[in-house]
mmCIF file of C-alpha atoms in Angstrom:
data_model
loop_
_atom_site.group_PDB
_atom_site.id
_atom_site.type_symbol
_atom_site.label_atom_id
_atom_site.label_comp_id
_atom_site.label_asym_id
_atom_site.label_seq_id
_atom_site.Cartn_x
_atom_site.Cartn_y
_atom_site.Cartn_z
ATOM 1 C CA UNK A 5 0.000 0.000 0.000
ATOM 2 C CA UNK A 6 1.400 3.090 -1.302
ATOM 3 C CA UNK A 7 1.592 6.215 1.754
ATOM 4 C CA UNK A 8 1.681 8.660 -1.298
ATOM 5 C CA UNK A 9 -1.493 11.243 -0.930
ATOM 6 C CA UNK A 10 -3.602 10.609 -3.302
ATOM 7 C CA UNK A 11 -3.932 13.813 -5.925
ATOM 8 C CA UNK A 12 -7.374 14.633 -4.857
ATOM 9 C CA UNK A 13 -6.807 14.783 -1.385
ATOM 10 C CA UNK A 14 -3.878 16.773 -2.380
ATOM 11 C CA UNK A 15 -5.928 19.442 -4.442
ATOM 12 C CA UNK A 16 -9.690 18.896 -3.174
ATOM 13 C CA UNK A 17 -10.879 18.027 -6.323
ATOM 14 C CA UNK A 18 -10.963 14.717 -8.594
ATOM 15 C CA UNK A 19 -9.995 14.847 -12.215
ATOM 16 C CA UNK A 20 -11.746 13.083 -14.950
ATOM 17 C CA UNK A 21 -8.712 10.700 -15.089
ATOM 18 C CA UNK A 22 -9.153 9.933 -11.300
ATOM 19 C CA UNK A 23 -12.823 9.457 -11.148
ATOM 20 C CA UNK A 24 -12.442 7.095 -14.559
ATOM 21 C CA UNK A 25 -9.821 5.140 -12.743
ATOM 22 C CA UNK A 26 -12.514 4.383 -9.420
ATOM 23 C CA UNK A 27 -15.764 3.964 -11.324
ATOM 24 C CA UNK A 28 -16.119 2.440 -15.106
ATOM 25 C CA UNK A 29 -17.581 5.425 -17.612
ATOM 26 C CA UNK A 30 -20.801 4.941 -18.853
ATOM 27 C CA UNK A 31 -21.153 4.078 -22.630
ATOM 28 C CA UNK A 32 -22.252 6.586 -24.876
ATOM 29 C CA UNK A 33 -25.569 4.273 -25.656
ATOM 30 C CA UNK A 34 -26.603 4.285 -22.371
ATOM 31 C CA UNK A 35 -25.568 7.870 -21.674
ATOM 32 C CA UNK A 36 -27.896 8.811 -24.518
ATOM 33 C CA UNK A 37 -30.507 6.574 -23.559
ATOM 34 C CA UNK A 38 -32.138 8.437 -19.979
ATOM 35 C CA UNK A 39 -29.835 10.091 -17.176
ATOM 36 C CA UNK A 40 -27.202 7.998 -15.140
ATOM 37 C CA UNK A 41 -25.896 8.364 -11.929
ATOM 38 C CA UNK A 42 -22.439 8.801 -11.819
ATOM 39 C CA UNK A 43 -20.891 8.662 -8.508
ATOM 40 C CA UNK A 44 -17.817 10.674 -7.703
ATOM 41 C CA UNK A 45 -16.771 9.228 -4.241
ATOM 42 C CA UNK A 46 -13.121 8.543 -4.076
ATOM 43 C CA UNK A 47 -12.723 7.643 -0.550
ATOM 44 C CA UNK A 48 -14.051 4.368 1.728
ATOM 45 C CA UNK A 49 -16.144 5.724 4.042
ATOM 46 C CA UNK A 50 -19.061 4.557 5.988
ATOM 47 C CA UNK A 51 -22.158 6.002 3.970
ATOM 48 C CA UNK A 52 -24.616 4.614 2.289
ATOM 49 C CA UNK A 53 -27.639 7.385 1.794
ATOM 50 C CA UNK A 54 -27.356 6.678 -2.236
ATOM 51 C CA UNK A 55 -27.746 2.527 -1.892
ATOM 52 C CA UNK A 56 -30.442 2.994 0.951
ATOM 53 C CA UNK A 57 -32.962 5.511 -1.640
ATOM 54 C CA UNK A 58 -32.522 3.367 -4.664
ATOM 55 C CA UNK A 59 -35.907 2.401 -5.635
ATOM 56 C CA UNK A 60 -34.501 0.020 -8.081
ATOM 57 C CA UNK A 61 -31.057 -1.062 -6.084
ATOM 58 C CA UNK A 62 -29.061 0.044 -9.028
ATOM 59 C CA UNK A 63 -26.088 0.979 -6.399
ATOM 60 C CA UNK A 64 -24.194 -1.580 -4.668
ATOM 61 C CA UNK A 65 -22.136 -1.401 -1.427
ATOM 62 C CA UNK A 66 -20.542 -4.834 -0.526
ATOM 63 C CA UNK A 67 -20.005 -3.244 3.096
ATOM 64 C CA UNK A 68 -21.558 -0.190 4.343
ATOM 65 C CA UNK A 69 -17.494 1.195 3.968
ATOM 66 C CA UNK A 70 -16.948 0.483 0.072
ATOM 67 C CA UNK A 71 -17.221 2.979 -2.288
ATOM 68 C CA UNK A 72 -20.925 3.188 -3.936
ATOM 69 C CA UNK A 73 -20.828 1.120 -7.253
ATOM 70 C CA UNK A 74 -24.032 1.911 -9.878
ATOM 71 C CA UNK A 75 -25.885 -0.665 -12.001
ATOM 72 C CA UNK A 76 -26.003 1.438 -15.190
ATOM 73 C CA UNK A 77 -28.628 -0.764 -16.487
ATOM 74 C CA UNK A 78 -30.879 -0.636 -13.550
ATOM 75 C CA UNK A 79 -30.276 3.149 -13.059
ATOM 76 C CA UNK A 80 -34.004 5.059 -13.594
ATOM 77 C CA UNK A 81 -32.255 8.457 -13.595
ATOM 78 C CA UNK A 82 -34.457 9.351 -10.524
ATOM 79 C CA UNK A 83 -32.098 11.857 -8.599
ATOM 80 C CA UNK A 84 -32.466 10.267 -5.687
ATOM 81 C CA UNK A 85 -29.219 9.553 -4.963
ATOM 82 C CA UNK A 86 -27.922 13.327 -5.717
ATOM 83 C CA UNK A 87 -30.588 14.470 -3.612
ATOM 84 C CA UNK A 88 -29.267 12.625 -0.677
ATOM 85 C CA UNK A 89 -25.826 12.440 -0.895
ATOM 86 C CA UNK A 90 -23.981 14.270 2.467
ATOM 87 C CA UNK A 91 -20.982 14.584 0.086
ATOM 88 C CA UNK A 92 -22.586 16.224 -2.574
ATOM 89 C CA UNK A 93 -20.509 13.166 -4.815
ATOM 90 C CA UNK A 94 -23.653 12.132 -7.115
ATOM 91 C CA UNK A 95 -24.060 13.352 -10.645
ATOM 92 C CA UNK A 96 -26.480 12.373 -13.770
ATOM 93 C CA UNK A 97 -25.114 12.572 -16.921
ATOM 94 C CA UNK A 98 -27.380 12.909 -20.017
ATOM 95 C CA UNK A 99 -26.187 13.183 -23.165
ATOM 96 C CA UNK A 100 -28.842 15.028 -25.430
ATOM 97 C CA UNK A 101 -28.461 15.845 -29.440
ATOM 98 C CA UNK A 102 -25.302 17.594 -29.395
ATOM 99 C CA UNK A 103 -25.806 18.627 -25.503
ATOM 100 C CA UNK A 104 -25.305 17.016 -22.211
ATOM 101 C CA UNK A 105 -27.441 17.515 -19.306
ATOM 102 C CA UNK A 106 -25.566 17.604 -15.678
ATOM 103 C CA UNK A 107 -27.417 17.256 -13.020
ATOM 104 C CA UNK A 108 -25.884 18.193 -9.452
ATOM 105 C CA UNK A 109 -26.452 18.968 -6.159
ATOM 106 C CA UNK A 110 -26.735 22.961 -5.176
ATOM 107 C CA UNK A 111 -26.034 24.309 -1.730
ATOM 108 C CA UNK A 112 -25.824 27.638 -2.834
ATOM 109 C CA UNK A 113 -27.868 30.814 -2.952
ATOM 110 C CA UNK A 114 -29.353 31.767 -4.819
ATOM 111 C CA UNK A 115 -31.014 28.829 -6.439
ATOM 112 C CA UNK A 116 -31.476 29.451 -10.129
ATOM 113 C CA UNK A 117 -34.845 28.772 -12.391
ATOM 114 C CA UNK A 118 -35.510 26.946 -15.046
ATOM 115 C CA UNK A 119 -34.454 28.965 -17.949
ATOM 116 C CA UNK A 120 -31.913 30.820 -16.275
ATOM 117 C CA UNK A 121 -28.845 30.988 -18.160
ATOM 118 C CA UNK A 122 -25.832 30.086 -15.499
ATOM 119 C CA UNK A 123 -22.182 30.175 -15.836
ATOM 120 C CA UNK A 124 -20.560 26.976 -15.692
ATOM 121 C CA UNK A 125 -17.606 26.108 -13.397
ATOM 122 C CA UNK A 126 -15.353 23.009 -13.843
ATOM 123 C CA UNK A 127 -14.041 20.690 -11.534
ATOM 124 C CA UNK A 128 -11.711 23.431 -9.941
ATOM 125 C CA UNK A 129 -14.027 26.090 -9.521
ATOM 126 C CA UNK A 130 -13.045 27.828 -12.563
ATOM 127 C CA UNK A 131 -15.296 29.659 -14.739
ATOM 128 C CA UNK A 132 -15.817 27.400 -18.446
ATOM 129 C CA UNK A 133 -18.773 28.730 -20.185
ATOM 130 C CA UNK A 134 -22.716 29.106 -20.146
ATOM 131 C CA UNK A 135 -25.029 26.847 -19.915
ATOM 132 C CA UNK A 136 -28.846 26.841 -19.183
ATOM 133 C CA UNK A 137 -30.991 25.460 -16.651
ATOM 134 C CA UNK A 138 -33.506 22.628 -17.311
ATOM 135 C CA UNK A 139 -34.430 21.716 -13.720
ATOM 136 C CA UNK A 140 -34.485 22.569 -10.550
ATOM 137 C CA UNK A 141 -35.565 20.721 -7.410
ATOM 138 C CA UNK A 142 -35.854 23.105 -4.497
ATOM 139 C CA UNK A 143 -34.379 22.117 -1.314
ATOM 140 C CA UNK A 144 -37.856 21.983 0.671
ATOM 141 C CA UNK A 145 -38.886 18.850 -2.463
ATOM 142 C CA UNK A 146 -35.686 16.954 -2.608
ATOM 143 C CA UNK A 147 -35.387 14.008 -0.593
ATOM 144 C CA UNK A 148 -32.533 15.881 1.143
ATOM 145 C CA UNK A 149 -31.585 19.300 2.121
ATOM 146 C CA UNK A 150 -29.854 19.807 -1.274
ATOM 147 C CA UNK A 151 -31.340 21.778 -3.538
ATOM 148 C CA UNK A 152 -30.632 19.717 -7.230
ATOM 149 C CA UNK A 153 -30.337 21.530 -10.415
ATOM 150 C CA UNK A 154 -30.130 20.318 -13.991
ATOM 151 C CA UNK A 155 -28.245 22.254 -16.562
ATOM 152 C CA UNK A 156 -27.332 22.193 -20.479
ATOM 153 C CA UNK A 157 -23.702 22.039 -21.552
ATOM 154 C CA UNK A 158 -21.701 21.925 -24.695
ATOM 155 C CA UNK A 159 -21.306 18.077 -25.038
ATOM 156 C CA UNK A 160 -17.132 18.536 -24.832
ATOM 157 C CA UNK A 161 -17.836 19.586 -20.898
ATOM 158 C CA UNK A 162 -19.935 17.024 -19.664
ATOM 159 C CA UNK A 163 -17.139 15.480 -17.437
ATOM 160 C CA UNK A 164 -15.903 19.127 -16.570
ATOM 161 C CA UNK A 165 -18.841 20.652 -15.255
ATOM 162 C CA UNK A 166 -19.402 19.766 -11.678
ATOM 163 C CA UNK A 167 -21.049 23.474 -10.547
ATOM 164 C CA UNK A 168 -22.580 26.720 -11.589
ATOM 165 C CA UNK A 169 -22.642 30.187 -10.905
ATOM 166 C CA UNK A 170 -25.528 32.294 -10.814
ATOM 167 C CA UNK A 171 -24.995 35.364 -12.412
ATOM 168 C CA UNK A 172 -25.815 38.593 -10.102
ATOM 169 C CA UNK A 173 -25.275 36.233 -7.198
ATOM 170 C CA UNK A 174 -22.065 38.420 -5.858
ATOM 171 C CA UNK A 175 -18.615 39.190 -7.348
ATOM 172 C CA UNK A 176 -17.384 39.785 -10.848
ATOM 173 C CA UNK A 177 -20.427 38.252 -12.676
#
């Protein structure tokens, strides 16, 4: 066992190379086909929200310690598991015409509509484009206490895109 700290410890983040490393990437077929939960949970920690809300146990968890491991057959594309998900590590991907839909937890305020047209931030926080909203869950009807929100992106940044920033929501918008 290697004592070396792994890079997104290190940084905070997990890059697309990391995450394909832990968790196999869906095909494009299936990706095309309905939204699929992709789970972005690099560490081995006892949780198990995401396995517990399947409705169709699409997520397995050998122990209650492993990391969360989805089904991409079974997978709905209910949300669920981003809803509930204390470590805001659940995504859907949906790949749509030339488009890909994200759809991702949102802690922050304040929560856009549908229609809105966002700006899109990248694994590191940093500013990659627009992109506009589809869906939005508000906090008081998700299964959780996370707001989720659904947005459009250019099909080259579905793997990038893990937030959004509401313009007029602070700072250099």
């Amino acid at each position: 066992m290697s004592n070396e700290i792994p890079h997104f410890l290190r940084e905070g983040y997990l890059t697309v190379d990391e995450l394909f490393e832990m968790t196999p990437k869906p095909s494009e077929e299936r990706l095309r086909m309905k939204p699929v939960a992709v789970p972005e949970c690099p560490q081995e920690i006892p949780c198990t929200p995401c396995k517990e809300v399947c409705p169709v146990n699409a997520i397995s968890m050998p122990t209650p310690n492993d990391r969360p491991v989805v089904n991409y057959d079974k997978c709905i594309g209910c949300s669920l598991c981003v809803q509930v998900c204390p470590g805001l590590a659940f995504f859907m991907v949906h790949y749509v015409g030339d488009k890909a839909r994200i759809t991702m937890p949102y802690e922050l305020l304040p929560v856009p509509k549908r229609g809105d047209e966002v700006i899109l931030l990248n694994r590191v926080g940093e500013p990659v484009g627009k992109g506009k909203v589809t869906l939005v869950i508000p906090r008081e009807k998700s299964m959780g206490d996370t707001a989720v929100v659904t947005v459009e992106v250019p099909m080259e940044l579905a793997w990038d895109v893990r937030s959004i920033k509401v313009p007029g929501d602070g700072e250099d918008d």
